[in-house]
Amino acid sequence: MMTKNTVSRFFPSLSLTRTSFIVSTWAFAALLNSTSVSALALSAEDFQPLVPDKEQQAASIHVSRQLLLSHYRKQPIDRVLSERIFENYLNALDSQRIYFLASDVESFEPYRYRLDGALKTGQLEPGFNIYNNYEKRVIERLTYLLKMLDAGIDKLDFNKNESLQTDRKDSPWLTTKEEMDDLWRKRLKSAVLSLKLSGKTDEEIMKTLRTRYESQLNRVLQTRSEDAFQAYMNAFTGVYDPHTAYFSPRTSENFNINMSLSLEGIGAVLQSDNEYTKVLRMVPAGPADKQGQLSPADRIVGVGQGKTGEIVDVIGWRLDEVVDLIRGPKHSTVRLEVIPAGTKDENQTKVISIVRDKVKLEEQAAQSKVMEIEKDGMTKRIGVIDIPAFYADFKAMQEGDPNYKSTTRDVKNLLKELETEGIDGLVIDLRNNGGGSLQEANMLTGLFIKEGPTVQIRNSRGVDVLKDPDPELVYGGPLVVLVNRMSASASEIFAGAIQDYGRGVIMGSQTFGKGTVQSVRSLNHGQIKITQAKFYRVSGASTQHKGVIPDIELPSTIDKTEIGEDALPEALPWDAIEPVEHTKYTSTSDILDQLKGRHEARFNATPEYKLLLEQIEFLKERRETTTLSLNAAERERLQQELDKKQLELINKSRVIKGEKPFKTIEEKEEHDNELAANPKKDKELDFVAKEGAEVILDLIEFNQRFATHSDNPAHYTLR
C-alpha cells in the first residue's frame, strides 16, 4: 500500500490533504500499472532522502553500549572496526556490485574510518547517506529495465554470442553508466531467454517481467527510514558475529516470525538474503520436511495460492510480507517458485507444492524402528532412534504434568522398549536436527554415560559446566550416531560428548558448527539479539565453527561453502579451553582404520553410494558454472543437457528403489505434486542408516568395550 510519506518523498509538490492524498495515490497507482512506469519520469531529482529520527539516534548509542559491554567478542568500536562495518554495509546493500558505481563508492570513502565515533554518538548521517544513494541506484536500474521493456523484447538479439557473469561479488565496481546499462541489458536478456525456454510467449514474458519490476519499484518507493536504520545497524552488529542482530520495533513484534511460520505454515525457517527470501532450514516433521523437495539455501522468488492460483513474484519483498503470503489455512496448498540451492541461473526455477499444516509436538517426537540384518547365518537386530529435535513441553512441565513430553523422556522409553525387543546395537539419527533445548542435550547424553560433565559454557563470568547427575546408565551397548551438515547446536553437544567419552562412533558429514549462545535485550527502540557465550566439549574443544568431525566421514550433497557456520561472514573462530575430568569408556583409535576399511569396501559396492557421488559431481559442476550463455540456441542446448542429466539421476534412484523410471521431467513434476498432497508420514530407513547398523556389527565383531554393560568401564582421566 502506498503511504502518505511515500508519495511526499517522491512527489513533494503534491498537496496532501486527505482528499488529494487519495486521488494522488490512485493516480500514482494507475500510472504504475499503465503501459509504462517510465511515464513518471522517475529520477534522482524526484527522490526525497530518508532521514533518521531521534529515537533511532538514541538506539544507535544503546546498540553500541550493548556490543561493548555484553558481546562475547570483546572488541573496541574503533577505526579498525569502522572499516569492517563500512565494507559489511556495502556488501549487505550491493554484494553483487550491480547498483553502485565506482564513483559512488569513492564518494563514501570519507566515512570508512569515521563510523565508529558516529555510531557511538548517534550520528546516523553516514549510514543514511549511503542507503539513500543505494535507493536512487535501484530506482535507476528498475526504470531502465521498464524502459527496455517499453522498447520491446524483440529488440534483443538472441543470436549474438555473449554471456552473463553469474557471480560478481569479487568483481571490480563498474565505472560508467554505460557499463552498468550493458550489465543490466544482459540481465534482462537472460531473464527473457529463460522465460522463452520455459515455453512462454513474448506477451506473457512482457507481462511477467513488467509485473516483477513494477512490484520491486513499488516496494522501493515504500521504503521508510526504519528500513535504512535496520540495515545500517545490522551491518554494525554483523561485524561482531552473524548471530548478533538488531530488530526494529516492527521486526521485534515478529521476533518469533520464523517459529510462527514453522507452526502455522510450511515448517521452514526463512531469512532475507539481499532481494531474495532464503530457506535457512526445515522444521523437523513440518509440511516442507515431509514433502521433501524444499532444501536449505533455496531462494523463494514466487508464491502461489492453491493448486492453480497465479504465482506472485516476491523478489525484493520484505521477509514479513513473504511470510504473510506463505501462511494460510490448515490443509490448503501453497506453491513456491524457488531457485534451487547452488543454481547460478537466477531464472532457472522450479515450483514446489506444499500443503500447509501445523507442526505437532508429537510429530517431532523421537521414533524408533528395528532393523534386522543377516550376518554369518545369524539374524542381528539393530535399533534405530530418529531424533528430529531437542524438544520439551515446557508448558506441561510448569503445570506439573508428570507425563510431559521431552526428548530425553521419549528416548528413555524407546530404549526400554528396544531392550525388551532384544537389540544387539543402536543407531541414533541426528541428521537434520537443528538443535533445541540445551538441557535436553545434557540429559540425553546422561542416558548413555553413568555420570559426569556433558558440556562447558564460557561467558564473561567464566566457565560453567553442565553435568549428568543421574548415575543410571540406560544404554551401554554398541552405539553409532549419524550426523550431517544440518545437525547443529544441541545435536553437536550430544554428538561431541558421545565422541569425547568414547561411547560410540560418529558417522556422517561435518556438522554445522553453531557453538554460540544468544540472548535478546530490549532497547529504547527495538531489540538486540546478542551473542554472550560459547559452547565447549568436555575435551575442551569448541563446537563453534568446526562443529563435530565424524569418526567415519561420508560425502554430502550439501555445499559446505554455502551452508554452515564457517560459511557465514564474521563467524566466531574455533578455539579450545581446558578439558574437564571425564571418564573415557574406550578409544576408537585402535580400531578406526579397520572400521573405515570395512565401511569403504561396503560403500564402494553400494549402488546408492555410487549414485550419491554422481549427484555430488553434478551439483559441483553446476556450482562451478560462472557464466550463462545469452545465445538462444546454446542456452537451449545446455538446458536440455541439464534436464537430461537430472532425469537420469532421478531415474537411477528410482530403479535402485525398485520404482518405475519417469519418461520426462514433466512426469516427475506431476508425481511430486501428488506427493505434496499426500506426504509420507514415516521416514524410511535409507542406506546411510543401514550402513550405521553394519558398522555396529563390525564393532561387535571386533569385541570392543563399546558393548560393555559393566559397572566398571575402562577409565581414562583426562585433564
XYZ file of C-alpha atoms in Angstrom:
719
model
C 0.000 0.000 0.000
C 1.298 3.470 -0.893
C 1.611 5.714 2.138
C 1.442 9.472 2.549
C 5.144 9.556 3.366
C 5.964 7.579 0.235
C 4.136 9.975 -2.063
C 5.619 13.057 -0.419
C 9.128 11.596 -0.639
C 8.969 11.175 -4.376
C 6.471 13.906 -5.319
C 6.964 16.697 -2.765
C 4.985 19.192 -4.828
C 1.718 17.292 -4.348
C -0.749 18.841 -1.893
C -1.585 16.073 0.542
C -4.938 16.886 2.052
C -6.935 13.757 2.827
C -8.883 14.036 -0.441
C -5.926 14.867 -2.627
C -3.860 12.108 -0.995
C -6.445 9.509 -2.013
C -6.673 10.912 -5.536
C -2.910 11.276 -5.877
C -2.291 7.761 -4.632
C -4.879 6.428 -7.047
C -3.276 8.383 -9.874
C 0.183 7.129 -8.952
C -1.043 3.525 -8.818
C -2.760 3.976 -12.164
C 0.454 5.258 -13.705
C 2.430 2.433 -12.133
C 0.096 -0.116 -13.689
C -0.189 1.634 -17.040
C 1.775 0.834 -20.155
C 4.979 2.216 -18.702
C 6.166 3.398 -15.337
C 8.699 5.479 -17.231
C 5.843 7.888 -17.944
C 6.501 9.137 -14.411
C 9.976 10.203 -15.494
C 11.120 8.989 -12.087
C 14.699 10.067 -11.454
C 17.128 11.100 -8.768
C 15.597 14.579 -8.839
C 12.269 13.160 -7.618
C 13.904 11.335 -4.721
C 13.488 12.718 -1.207
C 16.162 11.277 1.114
C 15.314 9.257 4.191
C 16.401 10.878 7.449
C 16.940 9.351 10.907
C 14.776 10.343 13.850
C 15.759 10.957 17.468
C 14.686 7.501 18.652
C 16.928 5.868 16.072
C 19.817 8.104 17.075
C 19.362 7.072 20.708
C 19.061 3.411 19.699
C 22.422 3.619 17.908
C 24.027 4.691 21.184
C 22.303 1.851 23.079
C 23.367 -0.741 20.491
C 26.968 0.480 20.751
C 26.912 0.130 24.535
C 25.379 -3.352 24.422
C 28.026 -4.557 21.983
C 30.857 -3.065 24.031
C 29.642 -4.363 27.386
C 27.835 -7.619 26.646
C 29.097 -9.280 23.473
C 31.252 -12.392 23.846
C 33.817 -10.968 21.449
C 35.397 -8.108 23.378
C 36.397 -5.765 20.605
C 36.526 -1.977 20.760
C 34.480 0.213 18.459
C 37.391 1.944 16.762
C 38.807 2.811 13.337
C 39.607 -0.829 12.607
C 36.026 -1.863 13.319
C 34.743 1.144 11.367
C 36.405 -0.141 8.214
C 34.833 -3.577 8.687
C 31.402 -2.004 9.239
C 31.894 0.070 6.088
C 32.741 -2.975 3.955
C 29.990 -5.048 5.563
C 27.406 -2.357 4.815
C 28.361 -2.059 1.149
C 28.300 -5.835 0.844
C 24.890 -6.052 2.526
C 23.408 -3.484 0.151
C 25.145 -4.479 -3.072
C 27.041 -7.750 -2.708
C 26.906 -8.443 -6.457
C 28.101 -4.938 -7.370
C 25.211 -4.284 -9.716
C 23.965 -0.957 -8.325
C 26.799 1.229 -7.036
C 29.297 2.755 -9.443
C 32.950 3.130 -8.518
C 32.328 6.864 -8.177
C 29.613 6.180 -5.584
C 31.960 4.056 -3.515
C 34.653 6.708 -3.840
C 32.233 9.316 -2.505
C 31.632 7.103 0.556
C 35.365 6.829 1.359
C 35.383 9.700 3.900
C 33.117 7.509 6.067
C 35.415 4.463 6.044
C 37.219 5.321 9.299
C 34.577 7.593 10.860
C 31.667 5.224 11.514
C 32.914 4.207 14.965
C 32.577 7.629 16.536
C 29.376 8.396 14.645
C 27.626 5.224 15.820
C 28.659 5.698 19.444
C 27.232 9.225 19.452
C 24.082 8.520 17.442
C 25.189 10.341 14.291
C 23.475 8.272 11.605
C 24.006 10.511 8.586
C 26.820 8.384 7.065
C 24.687 5.229 7.047
C 21.615 7.048 5.760
C 23.570 8.851 3.031
C 24.892 5.543 1.711
C 21.421 3.977 1.895
C 19.806 6.904 0.069
C 22.380 6.608 -2.694
C 21.627 2.892 -2.898
C 17.889 3.544 -3.249
C 18.474 6.013 -6.058
C 20.608 3.487 -7.927
C 17.983 0.756 -7.504
C 15.302 3.099 -8.876
C 17.540 3.909 -11.853
C 18.041 0.230 -12.643
C 14.361 -0.695 -12.380
C 13.229 2.239 -14.513
C 15.919 1.309 -17.040
C 14.534 -2.238 -17.258
C 10.992 -0.951 -17.700
C 12.126 1.401 -20.472
C 13.779 -1.538 -22.215
C 10.529 -3.479 -21.958
C 8.738 -0.463 -23.463
C 11.095 -0.665 -26.422
C 10.115 -4.322 -26.877
C 11.951 -7.560 -26.225
C 12.075 -8.167 -29.980
C 14.957 -5.666 -29.980
C 17.102 -8.163 -28.047
C 19.475 -10.197 -30.232
C 19.500 -13.832 -29.129
C 21.759 -14.944 -31.979
C 24.686 -12.938 -30.649
C 27.366 -14.873 -28.792
C 27.639 -13.152 -25.427
C 27.388 -14.245 -21.814
C 26.402 -13.022 -18.357
C 28.653 -13.367 -15.321
C 26.599 -15.079 -12.611
C 28.626 -14.103 -9.546
C 30.088 -10.606 -9.350
C 30.913 -10.391 -5.649
C 34.652 -10.336 -6.371
C 34.393 -8.167 -9.485
C 35.502 -4.529 -9.528
C 32.881 -1.795 -9.246
C 31.735 -0.647 -12.684
C 32.972 2.823 -13.580
C 30.428 4.219 -16.043
C 26.681 4.356 -16.539
C 27.206 2.758 -19.963
C 28.889 -0.260 -18.370
C 26.048 -0.542 -15.863
C 23.419 -0.266 -18.612
C 25.138 -3.044 -20.552
C 25.208 -5.298 -17.486
C 21.500 -4.770 -16.898
C 20.722 -5.265 -20.581
C 22.345 -8.685 -20.247
C 20.414 -9.404 -17.050
C 17.155 -8.592 -18.819
C 18.181 -10.664 -21.816
C 18.918 -13.641 -19.558
C 15.542 -13.300 -17.831
C 13.718 -13.124 -21.171
C 15.645 -16.095 -22.533
C 14.851 -18.272 -19.517
C 11.140 -17.472 -19.843
C 11.261 -18.201 -23.580
C 12.808 -21.596 -22.915
C 10.082 -22.324 -20.362
C 7.530 -22.006 -23.169
C 6.121 -18.532 -22.507
C 5.041 -16.278 -25.357
C 6.517 -12.804 -25.820
C 3.308 -11.305 -24.464
C 3.456 -13.494 -21.352
C 7.129 -12.658 -20.880
C 6.424 -8.931 -21.081
C 3.626 -9.250 -18.535
C 5.696 -11.379 -16.153
C 8.722 -9.100 -16.195
C 6.747 -5.858 -16.107
C 4.836 -7.098 -13.064
C 8.094 -8.137 -11.394
C 9.933 -4.872 -11.962
C 6.953 -2.659 -11.141
C 6.378 -4.614 -7.939
C 10.028 -4.187 -6.956
C 9.899 -0.489 -7.762
C 6.713 -0.078 -5.761
C 8.410 -1.613 -2.739
C 11.439 0.633 -3.095
C 9.109 3.618 -3.120
C 7.588 2.418 0.148
C 10.927 2.209 1.966
C 10.937 4.019 5.303
C 13.696 5.395 7.499
C 13.249 2.336 9.721
C 14.376 0.105 6.840
C 17.535 2.166 6.369
C 18.217 2.193 10.104
C 17.802 -1.566 10.497
C 20.057 -2.264 7.502
C 22.745 0.031 8.910
C 22.506 -1.365 12.442
C 22.786 -4.933 11.159
C 25.898 -4.015 9.191
C 27.198 -2.816 12.584
C 26.135 -5.833 14.662
C 27.156 -8.230 11.893
C 30.861 -7.498 12.290
C 30.693 -8.970 15.800
C 29.243 -12.273 14.617
C 26.481 -13.456 12.252
C 24.019 -14.284 15.049
C 24.061 -10.840 16.648
C 21.350 -8.674 15.104
C 19.255 -5.566 15.588
C 15.454 -5.791 15.310
C 13.424 -2.680 14.578
C 10.163 -2.251 16.534
C 8.213 -3.744 13.643
C 10.580 -6.698 13.370
C 10.578 -7.094 17.147
C 6.826 -7.624 17.074
C 7.538 -10.593 14.811
C 10.733 -11.715 16.541
C 9.466 -15.287 16.502
C 8.342 -14.977 12.904
C 10.417 -17.969 11.851
C 8.935 -20.153 14.566
C 5.468 -18.786 13.911
C 5.910 -19.678 10.279
C 7.076 -23.130 11.276
C 3.970 -23.730 13.325
C 1.393 -22.110 11.065
C 2.593 -22.507 7.513
C 5.032 -24.792 5.732
C 7.512 -25.530 8.517
C 10.548 -23.720 7.150
C 12.793 -21.133 8.763
C 13.377 -18.262 6.338
C 15.742 -15.317 6.214
C 16.317 -12.301 3.994
C 19.189 -12.607 1.529
C 19.533 -9.339 -0.374
C 16.427 -9.174 -2.595
C 15.560 -12.829 -2.024
C 13.874 -14.846 0.715
C 16.195 -17.731 1.509
C 15.415 -21.068 3.176
C 17.602 -21.464 6.252
C 16.356 -24.877 7.373
C 13.300 -27.072 7.612
C 11.458 -27.629 10.885
C 11.503 -31.363 11.706
C 8.197 -33.103 10.961
C 6.835 -29.953 9.337
C 4.996 -29.890 5.993
C 8.100 -28.908 3.996
C 10.195 -31.556 5.738
C 7.626 -34.250 4.981
C 7.152 -33.105 1.393
C 10.885 -33.374 0.869
C 11.553 -31.061 -2.085
C 12.426 -27.757 -0.400
C 16.095 -27.530 0.576
C 18.294 -25.246 2.688
C 19.685 -22.330 0.627
C 16.804 -22.479 -1.870
C 15.676 -18.934 -2.723
C 11.938 -18.251 -2.907
C 11.060 -15.974 -5.840
C 7.317 -16.578 -6.140
C 4.326 -17.702 -4.075
C 1.029 -19.059 -5.433
C -2.179 -19.950 -3.609
C -3.890 -23.275 -4.217
C -3.110 -25.723 -6.980
C -3.747 -23.279 -9.812
C -3.522 -19.756 -8.367
C -1.248 -17.255 -10.071
C 2.277 -17.211 -8.667
C 3.103 -13.777 -7.286
C 6.673 -12.606 -7.827
C 8.199 -11.837 -4.393
C 11.694 -10.745 -5.400
C 12.503 -7.620 -3.420
C 9.725 -8.176 -0.860
C 10.301 -7.851 2.861
C 10.556 -11.091 4.817
C 7.369 -10.456 6.790
C 5.449 -9.810 3.554
C 6.634 -13.094 2.047
C 5.758 -14.942 5.251
C 2.247 -13.474 5.220
C 1.814 -14.779 1.680
C 3.078 -18.250 2.578
C 0.846 -18.550 5.625
C -2.703 -19.722 5.172
C -5.470 -22.039 6.365
C -4.554 -25.507 7.517
C -4.731 -28.161 4.763
C -4.627 -25.530 1.993
C -1.950 -25.671 -0.705
C 0.765 -23.097 -1.304
C 3.092 -23.218 -4.296
C 6.624 -21.869 -4.008
C 8.698 -20.947 -7.022
C 12.321 -21.355 -5.970
C 15.813 -21.015 -7.339
C 17.382 -24.307 -6.194
C 20.435 -24.066 -3.938
C 23.640 -23.699 -5.929
C 21.875 -22.731 -9.155
C 23.689 -19.890 -10.911
C 20.914 -19.047 -13.371
C 18.537 -16.984 -11.241
C 15.790 -17.503 -13.795
C 16.051 -21.300 -13.722
C 13.374 -22.082 -11.165
C 11.132 -24.926 -10.073
C 7.705 -24.906 -8.430
C 7.121 -26.846 -5.203
C 3.631 -27.544 -3.848
C 3.256 -27.854 -0.072
C 0.092 -28.473 1.936
C 0.020 -26.146 4.940
C -0.295 -27.635 8.392
C 0.764 -27.130 11.974
C 3.789 -28.880 13.389
C 2.543 -31.021 16.240
C 4.882 -31.747 19.143
C 4.086 -35.435 18.921
C 5.216 -35.467 15.278
C 8.587 -34.038 16.308
C 8.968 -36.771 18.907
C 11.742 -39.335 18.692
C 10.713 -42.552 16.959
C 12.276 -45.997 16.834
C 12.493 -48.885 14.422
C 14.242 -52.235 14.465
C 16.409 -53.298 11.552
C 17.161 -56.991 11.020
C 20.440 -57.884 9.311
C 21.714 -61.341 8.386
C 25.316 -61.829 9.493
C 27.222 -65.130 9.416
C 23.998 -67.104 9.322
C 22.530 -65.229 12.258
C 19.876 -62.506 12.435
C 21.070 -59.389 14.214
C 18.617 -56.784 15.455
C 19.724 -53.153 15.410
C 17.562 -50.423 16.905
C 17.330 -47.051 15.154
C 16.087 -43.969 17.027
C 15.395 -40.900 14.910
C 15.577 -37.651 16.927
C 14.325 -34.706 14.796
C 14.793 -32.041 17.510
C 15.705 -31.477 21.154
C 12.287 -30.584 22.492
C 10.479 -30.242 25.798
C 6.875 -29.351 26.548
C 7.766 -26.542 28.947
C 4.144 -25.563 29.473
C 3.145 -29.048 30.610
C 6.278 -29.223 32.751
C 5.433 -25.947 34.513
C 1.872 -27.134 35.069
C 3.204 -30.187 36.885
C 2.099 -32.759 34.305
C 4.009 -35.932 35.277
C 3.757 -37.213 31.693
C 5.089 -34.134 29.901
C 6.942 -34.883 26.674
C 10.637 -34.273 26.157
C 13.405 -35.730 24.022
C 15.107 -37.462 26.932
C 11.896 -38.935 28.362
C 10.793 -40.222 24.968
C 14.194 -41.706 24.101
C 14.443 -43.360 27.519
C 11.080 -45.051 26.963
C 12.112 -46.111 23.458
C 15.357 -47.587 24.791
C 13.437 -49.674 27.297
C 11.099 -50.885 24.555
C 14.063 -51.784 22.334
C 15.730 -53.593 25.227
C 12.575 -55.677 25.625
C 12.691 -56.497 21.903
C 16.299 -57.598 22.296
C 18.559 -55.406 20.168
C 22.249 -56.025 19.508
C 23.155 -52.380 18.929
C 21.742 -48.897 18.471
C 21.849 -46.141 15.836
C 20.914 -42.592 16.920
C 19.965 -40.475 13.892
C 20.602 -36.739 14.404
C 20.725 -35.808 10.730
C 18.927 -32.514 10.033
C 18.416 -31.985 13.772
C 18.966 -28.242 14.158
C 19.083 -28.363 17.954
C 16.722 -27.038 20.594
C 16.846 -27.357 24.363
C 20.357 -27.310 25.857
C 19.066 -29.038 28.979
C 17.698 -31.876 26.859
C 21.070 -32.340 25.146
C 22.645 -32.600 28.602
C 20.096 -35.097 29.931
C 20.052 -37.178 26.738
C 23.816 -37.623 26.974
C 23.225 -38.878 30.509
C 21.286 -41.878 29.190
C 24.498 -43.204 27.612
C 27.024 -42.490 30.391
C 26.955 -43.270 34.098
C 27.569 -39.683 35.161
C 29.858 -36.732 34.501
C 30.107 -33.430 32.633
C 28.484 -33.095 29.209
C 29.276 -29.558 28.015
C 31.115 -26.411 29.079
C 29.689 -22.912 28.592
C 32.064 -19.953 28.686
C 30.859 -16.380 29.115
C 32.285 -13.162 30.538
C 31.943 -14.501 34.090
C 33.898 -17.683 33.476
C 33.109 -21.289 32.600
C 30.001 -23.196 33.686
C 29.878 -26.977 33.381
C 26.646 -28.888 32.825
C 26.706 -32.368 34.310
C 24.640 -35.522 34.255
C 23.853 -36.080 37.931
C 21.988 -39.365 37.391
C 24.222 -42.455 37.798
C 21.799 -44.614 35.792
C 23.260 -45.947 32.529
C 20.150 -46.613 30.455
C 22.005 -47.937 27.407
C 25.622 -49.103 27.458
C 25.765 -51.167 24.285
C 27.287 -50.564 20.835
C 26.331 -47.140 19.507
C 26.571 -45.216 16.221
C 25.431 -41.581 15.955
C 24.519 -40.256 12.493
C 25.064 -36.549 11.762
C 25.193 -34.244 8.751
C 25.797 -30.592 7.898
C 22.334 -29.643 9.195
C 22.990 -31.171 12.634
C 23.544 -28.120 14.812
C 23.783 -26.706 18.326
C 22.286 -29.219 20.799
C 22.926 -32.036 18.300
C 26.601 -31.110 18.250
C 26.764 -31.042 22.039
C 25.371 -34.582 22.236
C 27.490 -35.970 19.376
C 30.615 -34.277 20.740
C 30.057 -35.729 24.213
C 29.495 -39.247 22.856
C 32.721 -38.901 20.870
C 34.729 -37.491 23.788
C 33.547 -40.211 26.148
C 34.318 -42.912 23.590
C 30.745 -44.126 23.911
C 30.087 -44.532 20.225
C 31.167 -43.945 16.656
C 30.105 -40.688 14.999
C 29.298 -41.189 11.333
C 28.261 -38.757 8.582
C 29.461 -35.353 7.419
C 30.923 -32.436 9.370
C 28.188 -30.767 11.425
C 27.013 -27.142 11.153
C 29.345 -25.602 13.755
C 26.856 -23.470 15.708
C 28.532 -23.227 19.097
C 27.313 -19.895 20.478
C 24.547 -18.731 22.821
C 22.386 -15.639 22.231
C 20.003 -13.611 24.356
C 17.522 -10.897 23.358
C 17.509 -7.495 25.069
C 15.007 -4.686 24.706
C 16.210 -1.225 23.730
C 14.510 2.151 23.737
C 13.714 1.434 20.082
C 13.573 -2.226 19.067
C 15.659 -5.127 20.357
C 19.125 -6.587 20.013
C 19.942 -10.289 19.824
C 23.463 -10.617 21.129
C 25.969 -13.464 21.424
C 27.095 -13.841 25.028
C 28.532 -17.323 25.437
C 30.212 -20.188 23.661
C 29.930 -23.988 23.940
C 32.916 -26.238 24.584
C 33.082 -30.006 24.704
C 34.347 -31.872 27.756
C 37.595 -32.331 25.806
C 37.935 -28.525 25.787
C 37.359 -28.167 22.036
C 34.681 -25.746 20.898
C 31.806 -26.869 18.687
C 31.892 -23.360 17.166
C 32.967 -23.068 13.535
C 34.337 -26.614 13.154
C 31.351 -28.478 14.542
C 31.887 -32.192 15.126
C 34.171 -34.085 12.749
C 32.782 -37.642 12.380
C 34.930 -40.704 13.036
C 33.683 -42.080 9.723
C 33.105 -39.267 7.238
C 30.599 -39.520 4.406
C 30.335 -37.268 1.346
C 27.319 -34.962 1.147
C 25.311 -33.111 -1.474
C 25.130 -30.089 0.860
C 27.524 -27.342 -0.205
C 29.798 -26.588 2.776
C 30.804 -23.259 1.250
C 27.182 -22.083 1.423
C 25.735 -23.851 4.469
C 27.383 -23.990 7.880
C 28.880 -21.676 10.467
C 32.212 -21.438 8.666
C 30.333 -20.233 5.573
C 28.960 -17.227 7.477
C 30.847 -13.918 7.468
C 32.392 -12.850 10.782
C 31.664 -16.207 12.455
C 33.445 -16.566 15.794
C 36.553 -18.746 15.387
C 37.202 -22.205 16.761
C 39.293 -22.399 19.905
C 39.762 -24.622 22.920
C 39.840 -24.324 26.695
C 40.973 -26.688 29.429
C 39.253 -30.092 29.356
C 37.190 -31.228 32.317
C 37.735 -34.536 34.030
C 35.606 -37.242 32.439
C 35.517 -41.000 32.070
C 36.544 -42.302 28.659
C 34.811 -45.600 28.099
C 37.014 -46.757 25.255
C 39.166 -45.433 22.452
C 38.101 -45.904 18.846
C 41.564 -45.047 17.518
C 42.727 -48.668 17.816
C 40.004 -49.975 15.529
C 39.017 -46.921 13.499
C 41.160 -47.837 10.496
C 39.584 -51.300 10.441
C 36.086 -49.828 10.725
C 36.797 -47.379 7.902
C 38.248 -50.124 5.712
C 35.194 -52.329 6.033
C 32.862 -49.356 5.606
C 34.588 -48.213 2.411
C 34.533 -51.716 0.957
C 30.785 -51.961 1.525
C 30.019 -48.443 0.338
C 32.064 -48.759 -2.848
C 29.880 -51.711 -3.817
C 26.617 -49.958 -2.908
C 24.542 -48.562 -5.813
C 23.183 -45.775 -3.590
C 26.711 -44.618 -2.767
C 27.768 -44.586 -6.401
C 24.680 -42.537 -7.208
C 25.465 -40.140 -4.350
C 28.916 -39.497 -5.811
C 27.334 -38.801 -9.204
C 24.886 -36.359 -7.621
C 27.702 -34.563 -5.801
C 29.718 -34.237 -9.009
C 26.663 -32.961 -10.888
C 25.975 -30.312 -8.240
C 29.645 -29.343 -8.158
C 29.664 -28.757 -11.909
C 26.573 -26.562 -11.606
C 28.101 -24.532 -8.783
C 31.318 -24.016 -10.719
C 29.466 -22.573 -13.697
C 30.288 -18.871 -13.587
C 28.685 -17.641 -16.806
C 25.375 -18.011 -18.634
C 25.184 -18.026 -22.406
C 22.852 -15.396 -23.860
C 22.725 -17.164 -27.213
C 19.302 -18.812 -27.545
C 20.493 -21.945 -29.350
C 23.382 -22.515 -26.952
C 21.248 -21.819 -23.871
C 18.586 -24.261 -25.072
C 21.208 -26.933 -25.732
C 22.661 -26.523 -22.249
C 19.182 -26.587 -20.684
C 18.328 -29.815 -22.497
C 21.578 -31.376 -21.289
C 20.785 -30.285 -17.740
C 17.244 -31.697 -17.869
C 18.549 -34.943 -19.330
C 21.157 -35.358 -16.595
C 18.676 -34.512 -13.835
C 16.184 -37.047 -15.171
C 18.935 -39.647 -15.457
C 19.937 -39.226 -11.799
C 16.307 -39.260 -10.633
C 15.614 -42.454 -12.567
C 18.739 -44.174 -11.253
C 17.427 -43.536 -7.753
C 14.009 -44.908 -8.668
C 15.484 -48.056 -10.215
C 17.537 -48.699 -7.069
C 14.299 -48.465 -5.059
C 12.506 -50.784 -7.475
C 10.326 -47.983 -8.858
C 9.376 -47.279 -12.459
C 11.529 -44.598 -14.161
C 9.977 -41.338 -15.355
C 9.823 -40.707 -19.083
C 10.013 -36.930 -18.809
C 10.748 -34.147 -16.323
C 7.075 -33.168 -16.598
C 6.009 -36.642 -15.440
C 8.352 -36.303 -12.471
C 6.839 -32.911 -11.571
C 3.312 -34.360 -11.694
C 4.451 -37.123 -9.356
C 5.946 -34.532 -6.989
C 2.632 -32.672 -6.887
C 0.828 -35.880 -5.950
C 3.322 -36.477 -3.148
C 2.793 -32.921 -1.917
C -0.890 -33.646 -1.435
C -0.172 -36.927 0.370
C 3.263 -36.766 2.033
C 4.665 -39.876 3.676
C 4.287 -39.853 7.436
C 7.014 -42.385 8.217
C 10.608 -41.748 7.233
C 12.118 -44.748 5.508
C 15.483 -46.079 6.625
C 17.984 -45.028 3.983
C 21.265 -46.644 3.012
C 23.229 -44.451 5.447
C 21.171 -45.689 8.413
C 21.644 -49.253 7.182
C 25.391 -48.670 6.925
C 25.333 -47.406 10.509
C 23.906 -50.773 11.511
C 26.676 -52.558 9.602
C 29.300 -50.521 11.465
C 27.736 -51.650 14.744
C 28.081 -55.278 13.667
C 31.748 -54.601 12.931
C 32.122 -53.147 16.424
C 30.602 -56.266 17.934
C 32.879 -58.472 15.878
C 35.960 -56.527 16.948
C 34.870 -57.209 20.525
C 35.337 -53.642 21.700
C 34.270 -52.233 25.008
C 31.535 -50.195 23.327
C 29.364 -53.206 24.025
C 30.025 -53.329 27.741
C 27.240 -53.207 30.274
C 29.783 -53.347 33.068
C 29.502 -51.065 36.075
C 33.275 -50.575 35.899
C 34.131 -49.267 32.429
C 37.679 -48.501 31.407
C 38.578 -45.174 32.971
C 40.979 -42.704 31.420
C 41.169 -39.480 33.425
C 41.649 -36.526 31.080
C 42.757 -33.147 32.413
